Structures are given as structure tokens and as C-alpha cells.
mmCIF file of C-alpha atoms in Angstrom:
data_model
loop_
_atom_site.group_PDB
_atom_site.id
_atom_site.type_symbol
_atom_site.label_atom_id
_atom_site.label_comp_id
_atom_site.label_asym_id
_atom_site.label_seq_id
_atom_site.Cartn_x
_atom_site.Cartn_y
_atom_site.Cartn_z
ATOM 1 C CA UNK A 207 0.000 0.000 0.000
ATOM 2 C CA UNK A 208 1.193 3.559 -0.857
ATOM 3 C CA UNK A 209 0.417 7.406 0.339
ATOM 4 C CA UNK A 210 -0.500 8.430 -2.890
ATOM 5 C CA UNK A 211 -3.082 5.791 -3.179
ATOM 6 C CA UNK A 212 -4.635 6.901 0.010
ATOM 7 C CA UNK A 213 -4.307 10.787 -1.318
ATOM 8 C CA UNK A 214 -5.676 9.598 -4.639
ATOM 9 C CA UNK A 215 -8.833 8.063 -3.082
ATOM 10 C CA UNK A 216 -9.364 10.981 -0.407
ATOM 11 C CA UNK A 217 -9.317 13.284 -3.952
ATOM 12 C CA UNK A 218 -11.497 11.230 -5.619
ATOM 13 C CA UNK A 219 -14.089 11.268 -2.490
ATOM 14 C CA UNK A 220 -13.987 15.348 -3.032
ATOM 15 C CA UNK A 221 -14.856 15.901 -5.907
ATOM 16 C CA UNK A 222 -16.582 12.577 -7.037
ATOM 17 C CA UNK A 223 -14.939 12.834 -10.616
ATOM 18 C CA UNK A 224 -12.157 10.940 -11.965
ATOM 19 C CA UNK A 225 -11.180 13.755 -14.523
ATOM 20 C CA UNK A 226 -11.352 16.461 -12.238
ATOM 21 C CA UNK A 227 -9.087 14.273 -9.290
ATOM 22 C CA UNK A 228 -6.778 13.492 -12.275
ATOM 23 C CA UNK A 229 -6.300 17.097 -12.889
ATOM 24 C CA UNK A 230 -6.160 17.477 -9.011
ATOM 25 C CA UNK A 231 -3.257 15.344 -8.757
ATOM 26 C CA UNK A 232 -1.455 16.279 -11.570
ATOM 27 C CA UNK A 233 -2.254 12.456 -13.020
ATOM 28 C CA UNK A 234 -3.965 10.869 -16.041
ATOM 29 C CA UNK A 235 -7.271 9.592 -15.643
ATOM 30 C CA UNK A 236 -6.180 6.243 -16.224
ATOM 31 C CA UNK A 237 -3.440 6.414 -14.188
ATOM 32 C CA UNK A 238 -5.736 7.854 -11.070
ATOM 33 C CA UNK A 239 -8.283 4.889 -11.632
ATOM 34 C CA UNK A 240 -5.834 2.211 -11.670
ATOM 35 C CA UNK A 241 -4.660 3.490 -8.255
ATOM 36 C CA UNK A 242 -7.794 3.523 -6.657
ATOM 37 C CA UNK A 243 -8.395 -0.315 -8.332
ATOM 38 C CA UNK A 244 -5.340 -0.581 -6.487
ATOM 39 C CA UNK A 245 -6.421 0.348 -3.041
ATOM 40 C CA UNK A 246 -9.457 -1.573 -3.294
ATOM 41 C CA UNK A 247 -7.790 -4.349 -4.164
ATOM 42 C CA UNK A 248 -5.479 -4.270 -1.305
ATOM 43 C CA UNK A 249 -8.521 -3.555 1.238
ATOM 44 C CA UNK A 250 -10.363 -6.205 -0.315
ATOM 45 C CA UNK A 251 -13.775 -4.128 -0.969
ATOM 46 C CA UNK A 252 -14.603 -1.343 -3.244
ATOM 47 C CA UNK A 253 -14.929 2.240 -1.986
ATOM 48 C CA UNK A 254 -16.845 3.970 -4.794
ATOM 49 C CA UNK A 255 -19.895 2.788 -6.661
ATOM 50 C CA UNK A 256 -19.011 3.608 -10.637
ATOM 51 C CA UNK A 257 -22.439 2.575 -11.530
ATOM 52 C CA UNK A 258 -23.879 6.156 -10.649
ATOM 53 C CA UNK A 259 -22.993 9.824 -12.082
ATOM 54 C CA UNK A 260 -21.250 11.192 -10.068
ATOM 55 C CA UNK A 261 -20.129 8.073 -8.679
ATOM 56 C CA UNK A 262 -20.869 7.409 -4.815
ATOM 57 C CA UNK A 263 -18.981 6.228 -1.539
ATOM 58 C CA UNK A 264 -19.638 2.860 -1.204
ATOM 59 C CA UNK A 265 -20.332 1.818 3.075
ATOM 60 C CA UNK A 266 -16.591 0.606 3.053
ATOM 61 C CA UNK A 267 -15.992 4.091 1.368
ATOM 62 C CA UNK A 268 -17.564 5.611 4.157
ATOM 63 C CA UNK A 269 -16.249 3.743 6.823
ATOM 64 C CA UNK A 270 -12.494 3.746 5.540
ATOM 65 C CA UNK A 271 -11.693 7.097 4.143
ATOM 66 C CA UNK A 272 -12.222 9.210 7.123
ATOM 67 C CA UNK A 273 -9.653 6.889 8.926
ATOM 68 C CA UNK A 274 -7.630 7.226 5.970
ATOM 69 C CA UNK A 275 -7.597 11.051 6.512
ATOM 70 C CA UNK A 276 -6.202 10.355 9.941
ATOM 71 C CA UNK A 277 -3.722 8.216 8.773
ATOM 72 C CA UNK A 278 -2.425 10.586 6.659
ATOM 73 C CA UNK A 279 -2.418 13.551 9.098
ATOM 74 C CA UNK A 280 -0.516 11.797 11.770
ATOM 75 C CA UNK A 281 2.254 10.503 9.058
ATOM 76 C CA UNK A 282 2.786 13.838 7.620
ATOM 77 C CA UNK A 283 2.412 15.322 11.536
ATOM 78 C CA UNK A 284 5.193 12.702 12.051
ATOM 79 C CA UNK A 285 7.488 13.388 9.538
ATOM 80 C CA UNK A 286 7.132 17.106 10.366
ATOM 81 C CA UNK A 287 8.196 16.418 13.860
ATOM 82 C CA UNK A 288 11.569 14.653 11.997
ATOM 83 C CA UNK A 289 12.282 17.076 10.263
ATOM 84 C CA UNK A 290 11.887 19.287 12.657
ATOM 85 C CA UNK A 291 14.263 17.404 15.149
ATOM 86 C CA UNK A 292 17.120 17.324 12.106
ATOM 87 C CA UNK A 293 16.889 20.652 11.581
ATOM 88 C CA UNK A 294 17.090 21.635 15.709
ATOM 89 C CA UNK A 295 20.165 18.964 15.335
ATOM 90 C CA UNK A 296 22.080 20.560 12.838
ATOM 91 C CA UNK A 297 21.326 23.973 13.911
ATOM 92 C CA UNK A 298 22.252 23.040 17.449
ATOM 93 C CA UNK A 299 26.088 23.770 19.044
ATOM 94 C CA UNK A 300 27.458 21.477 21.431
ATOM 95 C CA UNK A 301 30.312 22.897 23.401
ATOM 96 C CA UNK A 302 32.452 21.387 26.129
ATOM 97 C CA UNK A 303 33.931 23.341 28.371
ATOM 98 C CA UNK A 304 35.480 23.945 31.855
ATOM 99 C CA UNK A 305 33.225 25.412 34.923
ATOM 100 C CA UNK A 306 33.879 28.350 35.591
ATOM 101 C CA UNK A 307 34.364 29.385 31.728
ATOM 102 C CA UNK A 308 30.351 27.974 31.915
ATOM 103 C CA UNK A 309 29.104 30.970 34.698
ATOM 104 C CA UNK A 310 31.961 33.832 33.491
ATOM 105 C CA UNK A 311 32.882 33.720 29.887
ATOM 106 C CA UNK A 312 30.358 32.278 27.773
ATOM 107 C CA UNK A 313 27.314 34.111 28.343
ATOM 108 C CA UNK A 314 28.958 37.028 27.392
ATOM 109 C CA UNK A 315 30.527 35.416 24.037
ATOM 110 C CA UNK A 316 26.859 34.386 22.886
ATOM 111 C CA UNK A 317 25.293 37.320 23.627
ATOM 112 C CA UNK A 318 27.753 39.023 21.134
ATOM 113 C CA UNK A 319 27.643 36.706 18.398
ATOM 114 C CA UNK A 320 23.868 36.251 18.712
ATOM 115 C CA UNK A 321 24.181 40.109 18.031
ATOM 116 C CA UNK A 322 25.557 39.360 14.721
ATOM 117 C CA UNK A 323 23.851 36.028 13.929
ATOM 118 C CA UNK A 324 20.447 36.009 15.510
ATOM 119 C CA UNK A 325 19.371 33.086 17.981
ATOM 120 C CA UNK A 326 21.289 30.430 18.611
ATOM 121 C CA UNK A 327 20.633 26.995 19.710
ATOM 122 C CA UNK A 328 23.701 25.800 22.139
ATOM 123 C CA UNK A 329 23.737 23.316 24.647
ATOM 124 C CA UNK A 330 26.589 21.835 27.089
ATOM 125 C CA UNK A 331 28.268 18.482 27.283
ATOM 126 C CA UNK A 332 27.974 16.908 30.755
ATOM 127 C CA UNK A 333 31.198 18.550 32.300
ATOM 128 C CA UNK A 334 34.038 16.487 33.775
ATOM 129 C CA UNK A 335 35.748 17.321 36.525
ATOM 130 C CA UNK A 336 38.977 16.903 34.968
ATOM 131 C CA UNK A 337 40.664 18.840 32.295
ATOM 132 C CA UNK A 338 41.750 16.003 30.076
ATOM 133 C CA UNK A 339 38.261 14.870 30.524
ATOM 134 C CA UNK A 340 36.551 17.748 28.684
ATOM 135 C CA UNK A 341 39.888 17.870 25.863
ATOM 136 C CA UNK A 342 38.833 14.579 25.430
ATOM 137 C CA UNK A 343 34.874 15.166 24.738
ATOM 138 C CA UNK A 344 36.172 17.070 21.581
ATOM 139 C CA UNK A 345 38.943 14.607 20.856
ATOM 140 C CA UNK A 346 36.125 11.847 20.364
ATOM 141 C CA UNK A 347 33.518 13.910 18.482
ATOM 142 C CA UNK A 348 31.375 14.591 21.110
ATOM 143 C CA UNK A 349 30.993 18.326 20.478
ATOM 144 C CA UNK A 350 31.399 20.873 18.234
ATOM 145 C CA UNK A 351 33.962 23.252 20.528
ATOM 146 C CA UNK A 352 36.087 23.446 23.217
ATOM 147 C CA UNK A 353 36.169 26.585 25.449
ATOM 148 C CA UNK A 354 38.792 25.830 27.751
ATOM 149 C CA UNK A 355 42.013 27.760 29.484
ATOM 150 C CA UNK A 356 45.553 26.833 28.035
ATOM 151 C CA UNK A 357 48.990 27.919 29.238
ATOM 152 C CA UNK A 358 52.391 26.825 27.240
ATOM 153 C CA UNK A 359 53.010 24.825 30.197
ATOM 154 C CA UNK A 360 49.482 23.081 30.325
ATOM 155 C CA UNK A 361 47.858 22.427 26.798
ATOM 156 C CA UNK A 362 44.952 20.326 25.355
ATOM 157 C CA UNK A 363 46.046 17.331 24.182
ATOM 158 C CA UNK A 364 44.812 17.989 20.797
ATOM 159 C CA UNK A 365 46.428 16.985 16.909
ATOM 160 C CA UNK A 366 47.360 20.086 15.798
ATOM 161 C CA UNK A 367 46.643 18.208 12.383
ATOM 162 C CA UNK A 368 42.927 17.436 13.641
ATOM 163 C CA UNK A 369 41.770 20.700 15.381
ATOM 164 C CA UNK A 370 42.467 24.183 15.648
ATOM 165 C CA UNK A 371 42.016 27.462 17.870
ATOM 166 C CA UNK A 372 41.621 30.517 18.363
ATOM 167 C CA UNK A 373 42.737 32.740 20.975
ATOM 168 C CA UNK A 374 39.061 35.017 22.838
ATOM 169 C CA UNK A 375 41.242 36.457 25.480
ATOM 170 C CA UNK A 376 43.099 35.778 28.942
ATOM 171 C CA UNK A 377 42.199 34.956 33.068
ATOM 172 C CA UNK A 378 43.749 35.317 35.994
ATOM 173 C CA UNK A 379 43.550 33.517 38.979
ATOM 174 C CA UNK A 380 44.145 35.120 42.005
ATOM 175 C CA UNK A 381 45.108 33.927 45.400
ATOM 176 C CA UNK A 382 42.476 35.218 47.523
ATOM 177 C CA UNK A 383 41.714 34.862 51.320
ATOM 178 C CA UNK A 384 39.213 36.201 53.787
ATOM 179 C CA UNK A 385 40.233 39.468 55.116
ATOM 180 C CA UNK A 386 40.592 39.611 59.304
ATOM 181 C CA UNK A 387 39.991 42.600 61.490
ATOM 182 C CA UNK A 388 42.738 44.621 60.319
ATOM 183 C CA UNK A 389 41.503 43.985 57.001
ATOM 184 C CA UNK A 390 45.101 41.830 56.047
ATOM 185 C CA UNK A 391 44.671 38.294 54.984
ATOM 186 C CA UNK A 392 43.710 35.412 57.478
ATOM 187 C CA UNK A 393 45.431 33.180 55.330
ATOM 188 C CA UNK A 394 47.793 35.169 53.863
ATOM 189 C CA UNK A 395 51.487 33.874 51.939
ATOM 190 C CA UNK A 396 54.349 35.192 54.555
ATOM 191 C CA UNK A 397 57.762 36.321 54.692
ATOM 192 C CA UNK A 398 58.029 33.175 57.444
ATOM 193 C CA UNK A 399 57.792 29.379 57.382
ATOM 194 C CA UNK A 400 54.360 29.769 58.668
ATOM 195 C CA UNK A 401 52.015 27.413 56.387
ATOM 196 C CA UNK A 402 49.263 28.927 54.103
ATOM 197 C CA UNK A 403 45.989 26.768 54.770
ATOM 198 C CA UNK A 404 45.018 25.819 50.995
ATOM 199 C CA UNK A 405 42.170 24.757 49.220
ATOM 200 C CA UNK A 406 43.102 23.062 46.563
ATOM 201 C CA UNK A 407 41.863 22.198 43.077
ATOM 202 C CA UNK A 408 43.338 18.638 43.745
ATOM 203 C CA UNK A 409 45.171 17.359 41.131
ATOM 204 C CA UNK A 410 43.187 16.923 37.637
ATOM 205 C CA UNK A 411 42.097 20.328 36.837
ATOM 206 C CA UNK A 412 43.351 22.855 34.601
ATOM 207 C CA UNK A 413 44.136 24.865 37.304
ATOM 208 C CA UNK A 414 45.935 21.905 39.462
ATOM 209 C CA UNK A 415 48.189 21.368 37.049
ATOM 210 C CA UNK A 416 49.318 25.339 36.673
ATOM 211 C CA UNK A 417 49.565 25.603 39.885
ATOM 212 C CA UNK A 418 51.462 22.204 40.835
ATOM 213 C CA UNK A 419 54.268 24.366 38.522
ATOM 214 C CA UNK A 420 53.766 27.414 40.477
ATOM 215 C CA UNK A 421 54.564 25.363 43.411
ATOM 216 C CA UNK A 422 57.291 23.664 42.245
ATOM 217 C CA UNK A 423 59.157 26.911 41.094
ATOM 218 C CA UNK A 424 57.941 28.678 44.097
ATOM 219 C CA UNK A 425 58.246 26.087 47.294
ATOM 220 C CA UNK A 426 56.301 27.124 50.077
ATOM 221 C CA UNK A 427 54.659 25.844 52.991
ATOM 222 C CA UNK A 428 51.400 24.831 52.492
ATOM 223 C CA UNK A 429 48.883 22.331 54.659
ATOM 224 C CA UNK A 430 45.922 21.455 52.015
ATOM 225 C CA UNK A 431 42.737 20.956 54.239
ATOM 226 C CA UNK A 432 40.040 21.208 51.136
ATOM 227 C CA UNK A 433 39.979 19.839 47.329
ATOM 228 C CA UNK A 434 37.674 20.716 45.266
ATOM 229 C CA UNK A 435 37.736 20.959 41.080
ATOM 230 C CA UNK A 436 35.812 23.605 40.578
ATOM 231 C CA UNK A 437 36.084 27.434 41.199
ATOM 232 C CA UNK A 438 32.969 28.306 42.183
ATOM 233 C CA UNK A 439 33.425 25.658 45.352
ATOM 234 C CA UNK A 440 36.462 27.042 46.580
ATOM 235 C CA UNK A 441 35.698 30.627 46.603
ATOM 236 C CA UNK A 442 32.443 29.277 48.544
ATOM 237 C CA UNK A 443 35.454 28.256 51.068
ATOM 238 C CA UNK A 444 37.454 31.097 50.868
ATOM 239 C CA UNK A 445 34.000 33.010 52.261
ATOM 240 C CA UNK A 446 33.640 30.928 54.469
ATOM 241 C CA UNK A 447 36.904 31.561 55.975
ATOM 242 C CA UNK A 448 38.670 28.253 55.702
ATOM 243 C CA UNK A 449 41.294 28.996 53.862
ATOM 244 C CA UNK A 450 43.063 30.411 50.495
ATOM 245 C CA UNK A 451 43.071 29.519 46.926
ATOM 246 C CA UNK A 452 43.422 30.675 43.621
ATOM 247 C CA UNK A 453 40.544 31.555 42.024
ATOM 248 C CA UNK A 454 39.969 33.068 38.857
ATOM 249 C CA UNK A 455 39.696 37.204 38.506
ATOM 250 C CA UNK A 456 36.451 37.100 36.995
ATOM 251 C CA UNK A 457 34.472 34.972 39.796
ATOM 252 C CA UNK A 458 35.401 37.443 42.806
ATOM 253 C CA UNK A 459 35.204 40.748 41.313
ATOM 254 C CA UNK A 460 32.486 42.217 43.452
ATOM 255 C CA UNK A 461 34.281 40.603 46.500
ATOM 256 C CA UNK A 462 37.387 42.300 46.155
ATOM 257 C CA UNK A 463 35.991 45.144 45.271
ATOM 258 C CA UNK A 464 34.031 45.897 48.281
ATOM 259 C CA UNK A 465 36.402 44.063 50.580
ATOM 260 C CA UNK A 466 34.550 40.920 51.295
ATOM 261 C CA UNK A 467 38.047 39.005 50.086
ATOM 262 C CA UNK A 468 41.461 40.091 49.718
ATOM 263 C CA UNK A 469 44.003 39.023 47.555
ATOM 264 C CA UNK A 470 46.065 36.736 50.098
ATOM 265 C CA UNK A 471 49.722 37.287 48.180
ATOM 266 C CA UNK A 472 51.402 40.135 45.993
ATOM 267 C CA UNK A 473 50.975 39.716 42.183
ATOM 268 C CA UNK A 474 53.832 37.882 41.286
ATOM 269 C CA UNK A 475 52.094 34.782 42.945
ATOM 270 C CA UNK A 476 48.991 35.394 40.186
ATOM 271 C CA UNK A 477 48.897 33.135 37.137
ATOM 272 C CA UNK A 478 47.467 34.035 34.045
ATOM 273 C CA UNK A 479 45.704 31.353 30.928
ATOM 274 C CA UNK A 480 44.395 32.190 27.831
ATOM 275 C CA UNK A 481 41.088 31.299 26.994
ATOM 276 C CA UNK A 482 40.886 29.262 23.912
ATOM 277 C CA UNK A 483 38.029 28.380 21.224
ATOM 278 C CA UNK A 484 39.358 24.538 19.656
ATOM 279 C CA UNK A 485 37.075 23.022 16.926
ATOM 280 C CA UNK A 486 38.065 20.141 14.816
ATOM 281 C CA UNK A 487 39.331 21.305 11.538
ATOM 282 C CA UNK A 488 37.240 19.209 9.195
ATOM 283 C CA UNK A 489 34.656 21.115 7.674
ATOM 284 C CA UNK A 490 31.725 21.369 9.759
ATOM 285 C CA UNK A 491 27.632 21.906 9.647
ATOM 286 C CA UNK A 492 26.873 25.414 8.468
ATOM 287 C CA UNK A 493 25.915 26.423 11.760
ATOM 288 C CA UNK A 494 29.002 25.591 13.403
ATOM 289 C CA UNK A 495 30.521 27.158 10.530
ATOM 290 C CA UNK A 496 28.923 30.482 10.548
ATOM 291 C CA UNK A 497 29.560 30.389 14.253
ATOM 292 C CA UNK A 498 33.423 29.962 14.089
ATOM 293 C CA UNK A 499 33.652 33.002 11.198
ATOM 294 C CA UNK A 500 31.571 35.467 13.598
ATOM 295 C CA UNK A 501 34.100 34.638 15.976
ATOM 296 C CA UNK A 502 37.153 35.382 14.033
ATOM 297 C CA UNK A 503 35.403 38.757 13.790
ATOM 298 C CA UNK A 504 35.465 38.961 17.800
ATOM 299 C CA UNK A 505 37.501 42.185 19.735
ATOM 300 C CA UNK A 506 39.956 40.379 21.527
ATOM 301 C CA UNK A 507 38.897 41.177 24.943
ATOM 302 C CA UNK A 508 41.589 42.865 27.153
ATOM 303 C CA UNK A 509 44.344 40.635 29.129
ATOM 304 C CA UNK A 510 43.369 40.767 32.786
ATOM 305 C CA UNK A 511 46.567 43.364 33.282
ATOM 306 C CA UNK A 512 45.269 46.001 31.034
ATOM 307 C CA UNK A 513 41.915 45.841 32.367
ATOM 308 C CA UNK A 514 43.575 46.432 35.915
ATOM 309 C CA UNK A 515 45.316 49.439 34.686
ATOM 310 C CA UNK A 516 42.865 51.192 32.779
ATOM 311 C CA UNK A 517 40.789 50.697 36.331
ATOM 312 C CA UNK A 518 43.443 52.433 38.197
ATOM 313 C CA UNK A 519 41.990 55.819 39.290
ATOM 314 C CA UNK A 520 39.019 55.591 37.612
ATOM 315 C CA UNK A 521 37.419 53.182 40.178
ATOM 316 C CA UNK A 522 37.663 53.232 43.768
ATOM 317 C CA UNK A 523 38.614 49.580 43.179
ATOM 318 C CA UNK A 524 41.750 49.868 43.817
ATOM 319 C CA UNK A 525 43.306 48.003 47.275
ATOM 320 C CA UNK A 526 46.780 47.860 48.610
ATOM 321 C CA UNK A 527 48.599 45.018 50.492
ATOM 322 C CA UNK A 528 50.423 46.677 53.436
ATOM 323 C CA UNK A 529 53.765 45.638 54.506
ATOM 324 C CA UNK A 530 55.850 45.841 58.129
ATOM 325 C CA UNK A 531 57.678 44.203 60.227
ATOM 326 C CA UNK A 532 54.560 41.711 61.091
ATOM 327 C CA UNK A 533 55.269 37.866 61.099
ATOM 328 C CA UNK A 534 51.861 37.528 58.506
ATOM 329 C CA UNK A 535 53.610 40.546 55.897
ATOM 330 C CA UNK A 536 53.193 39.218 52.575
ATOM 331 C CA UNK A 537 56.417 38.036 51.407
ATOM 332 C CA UNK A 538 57.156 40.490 48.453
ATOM 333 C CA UNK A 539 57.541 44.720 48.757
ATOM 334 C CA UNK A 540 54.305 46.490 48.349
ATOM 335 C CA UNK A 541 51.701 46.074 45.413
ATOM 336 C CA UNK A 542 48.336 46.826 44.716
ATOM 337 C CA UNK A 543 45.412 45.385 43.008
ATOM 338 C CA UNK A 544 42.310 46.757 40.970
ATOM 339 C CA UNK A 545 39.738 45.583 39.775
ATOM 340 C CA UNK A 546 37.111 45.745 36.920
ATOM 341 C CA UNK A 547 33.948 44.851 35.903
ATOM 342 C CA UNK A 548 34.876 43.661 32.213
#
């Protein structure tokens, strides 16, 4: 049995004329009334009486072309719905990327290419907690991009045959600590062999891994009492007094601005990553396409340093780590911090 048949018949029941249904259907006569032969064949009882003009439904007719009409409806409903789903498919953009990138950074990215290109339809990867676990979501085909940080010293594992990237701009992370009394660090990095209570991103995290280096060039003493992978958890610690950790600039802006966190070292101890766009380089859908040339026509943002000096003296953001002879100084000469809303 075939559609048209059905379509043919449900025509024919109309207009109750074989040369007008044939003209209806872009068909010859004969070719219409061997379809409909057809159909009643395959049902096994005639739907039209030919003995009359104009002809007439026969009680099968009656009783079967209605429910043909349903039929049809619900396939063509159905293979609207496919369509429909392809369509959302290949218009859709599947990114993986690290947490904090998630809450600070990407927003703001599709906001300003939806500017140029209209709505888009994005959606996340479940997130791992691991850094090589989200490379490797794009290194198995799993999305479309990577948003991710990337140092010289700590890559994606990536075929720079297979994928490429481009550079959107830069982070810093910034030891920070809950301020005491006197408004110095309570967990502050000293001039003594006093150790720094850290929480740390443990030891699978983009993060982990830059600072592991950090620490390695820099020895100091340090007593980890808290791992967690993601940003957003340990600057829920830092509030909560427990302790200092790096956390990137753009998650504690409005806490160092207004003094609810301190930095907890002098700059030299702040490490900065680029943030990176990777895509495979095989030519894509042309959604993901038109996505990747709107974003070769991004302004790089600012590095995190210029942003802090174009602040200076034009915000009262602007807060300086004292120095003396006290056993919790920081360990470097004076420096200050500002910082921006950008």
C-alpha cells in the first residue's frame, strides 16, 4: 500500500470525478483509476460505486476514508516532527567546556555573536571534573567546541593536524583569602615558614596542574585541608573563611571590590591562561561554521593586566597590600590590586 493511493482516493471522495481528481493530482485519468483499483484491491472491498454519475462512496468508502484522513495527518504530523528534530540537530552547538568558563565567559561570548547572527541553539556536554576529561569530549567527536584555558606549560592534548584554535582572550587567577579585622589576609602567603591553609583544586584540573608548577618553582609551605575541582566551590570556602586559593579574577570581582576578600599574596604569585576556542578542523555543519567566522570577527577582549590598569583611578577599586615588620607581611615589597567589571 502507498500514500498516494490513500491521497488519490481521499481526492477522488472530493470531488466525485475521476477527470477532475486526475487534474487534481497532476495524473492521467487512467493512471488515477488504476490506483484507486489498487487500493481496493489491497482492502479487499470497493470504496466507490461507478455505476452512478457522479459516482458514490460505497459503506466501506464511508467507513475507511475518514480513517484514511487520519492516517495521513498523523504521518505527515510525524514526519514534520523529523524534520523538525534534524533541523534543531544541525542547527544546534554542542560545546564542552570547563566550569567556571560555563558561569563567566560564555554568556557574554553568545550574547555578542547572537548580536551578529540572531538566535542560537547551544547546549553543554555533561562537564568532567577533569581537564583532560573535557579535551577529550572534543577529541572523540562529542561536540562541536572546546572553550577551555591553556597555558604553554598546560595544553589540550589535541592533533594540531585534527583541530584548531583561536585565541578570545586571557584569566587570571588570584590567590584570595578572607580578610581579618585589620583587614590583612587570614590566610595570607608570609615572609616566614608559617604554612598557608590551601584549598586546593586537587590534582586533575586545569588549574591543578598550573599551579602544581607554580609550586614547584615557588616552594612554600602549604597544609591542604580542602579539594575541590571547581572554582565556584572554593571561593564558597574562601567566604567561608577556611582557607586560600586561587581563584579566577572574573568569579570574585564584586568581592574584592568591596572588601569581602582580599588578595592573600602580591601579584607575582597570580597566574594568568588564555582562553581558547578549539574546533576540529574538518569542515563542519553550516551552523558551526557560521559560528566559528563570527568569531574570528570577535575584539579580543583585554588581558586581565590592562583591564587592571585602565581601572586604576578611575574606580575606587583599587586596594593595597600593606607591609611591616609583622610575622603575617606578605612576602614580596608592596603592590596593589584593581579591579574591573569587564
Amino acid at each position: 500500500m502507498e500514500l498516494k493511493w490513500l491521497e488519490d482516493a481521499l481526492s477522488l471522495a472530493s470531488t466525485l470525478s475521476f477527470s477532475r481528481s486526475a487534474r487534481e493530482r497532476n495524473v492521467t485519468q487512467s493512471a488515477l483509476s488504476r490506483r484507486v483499483r489498487q487500493l481496493e484491491d489491497w482492502l479487499g472491498a470497493p470504496l466507490f460505486d461507478r455505476s452512478s454519475y457522479p459516482i458514490r462512496l460505497t459503506e466501506a468508502g464511508k467507513t475507511f476514508l475518514p480513517r484514511a484522513q487520519d492516517i495521513l495527518r498523523q504521518v505527515h504530523g510525524a514526519r514534520q516532527e523529523v524534520l523538525q528534530q534534524q533541523e534543531d540537530v544541525s542547527e544546534m552547538l554542542v560545546f564542552a567546556t570547563l566550569n567556571t568558563l560555563s558561569l563567566t565567559f560564555f554568556p557574554g561570548l553568545v550574547r555578542r555573536i547572537e548580536d551578529r547572527l540572531g538566535s542560537l541553539k547551544t547546549r553543554f556536554c555533561d562537564q568532567r571534573a577533569s581537564f583532560g576529561g573535557n579535551v577529550a569530549l572534543l577529541n572523540r567527536s562529542e561536540c562541536d567546541f572546546l572553550l577551555t584555558y591553556a597555558h604553554p606549560t598546560v595544553s589540550p592534548d589535541l592533533d594540531a593536524e585534527r583541530f584548531m584554535y583561536r585565541h578570545l582572550g586571557s584569566e587570571r587567577a588570584i590567590p584570595v583569602s578572607l580578610p581579618g579585622d585589620d583587614g590583612e589576609p587570614l590566610h595570607g602567603f608570609c615572609s616566614d615558614d608559617t604554612p598557608v591553609r590551601l584549598l586546593s583544586y586537587g590534582n586533575s584540573s586545569f588549574f591543578a596542574r598550573r599551579l602544581a608548577l607554580l609550586f614547584a618553582e615557588r616552594p612554600t609551605p602549604l597544609i591542604t585541608v580542602y579539594e575541590n575541582p571547581m572554582s565556584v566551590g572554593l571561593k564558597a570556602m574562601v567566604l567561608a573563611g577556611r582557607g586560600a586559593a586561587w581563584v579566577p579574577e572574573s568569579l570574585v570581582v564584586d568581592e574584592l571590590r568591596d572588601g569581602r576578600l582580599v588578595p592573600a599574596a602580591d601579584p607575582s604569585w597570580y597566574i594568568t591562561a588564555e582562553i581558547r576556542l578549539y574546533r576540529a578542523r574538518q569542515q563542519g555543519r553550516p551552523a558551526l561554521e557560521r559560528f566559528w567566522e563570527a568569531i574570528a570577527e570577535e575584539v579580543q577582549p583585554e588581558p586581565p593586566a590592562e583591564r587592571v590598569r585602565a581601572a586604576t583611578g578611575k574606580r575606587g577599586y583599587a586596594r593595597s597590600i600593606s607591609t611591616g615588620s609583622e610575622s603575617r607581611k606578605p612576602r614580596s615589597a608592596a603592590a596593589s590590586i584593581s579591579v574591573s567589571r569587564a
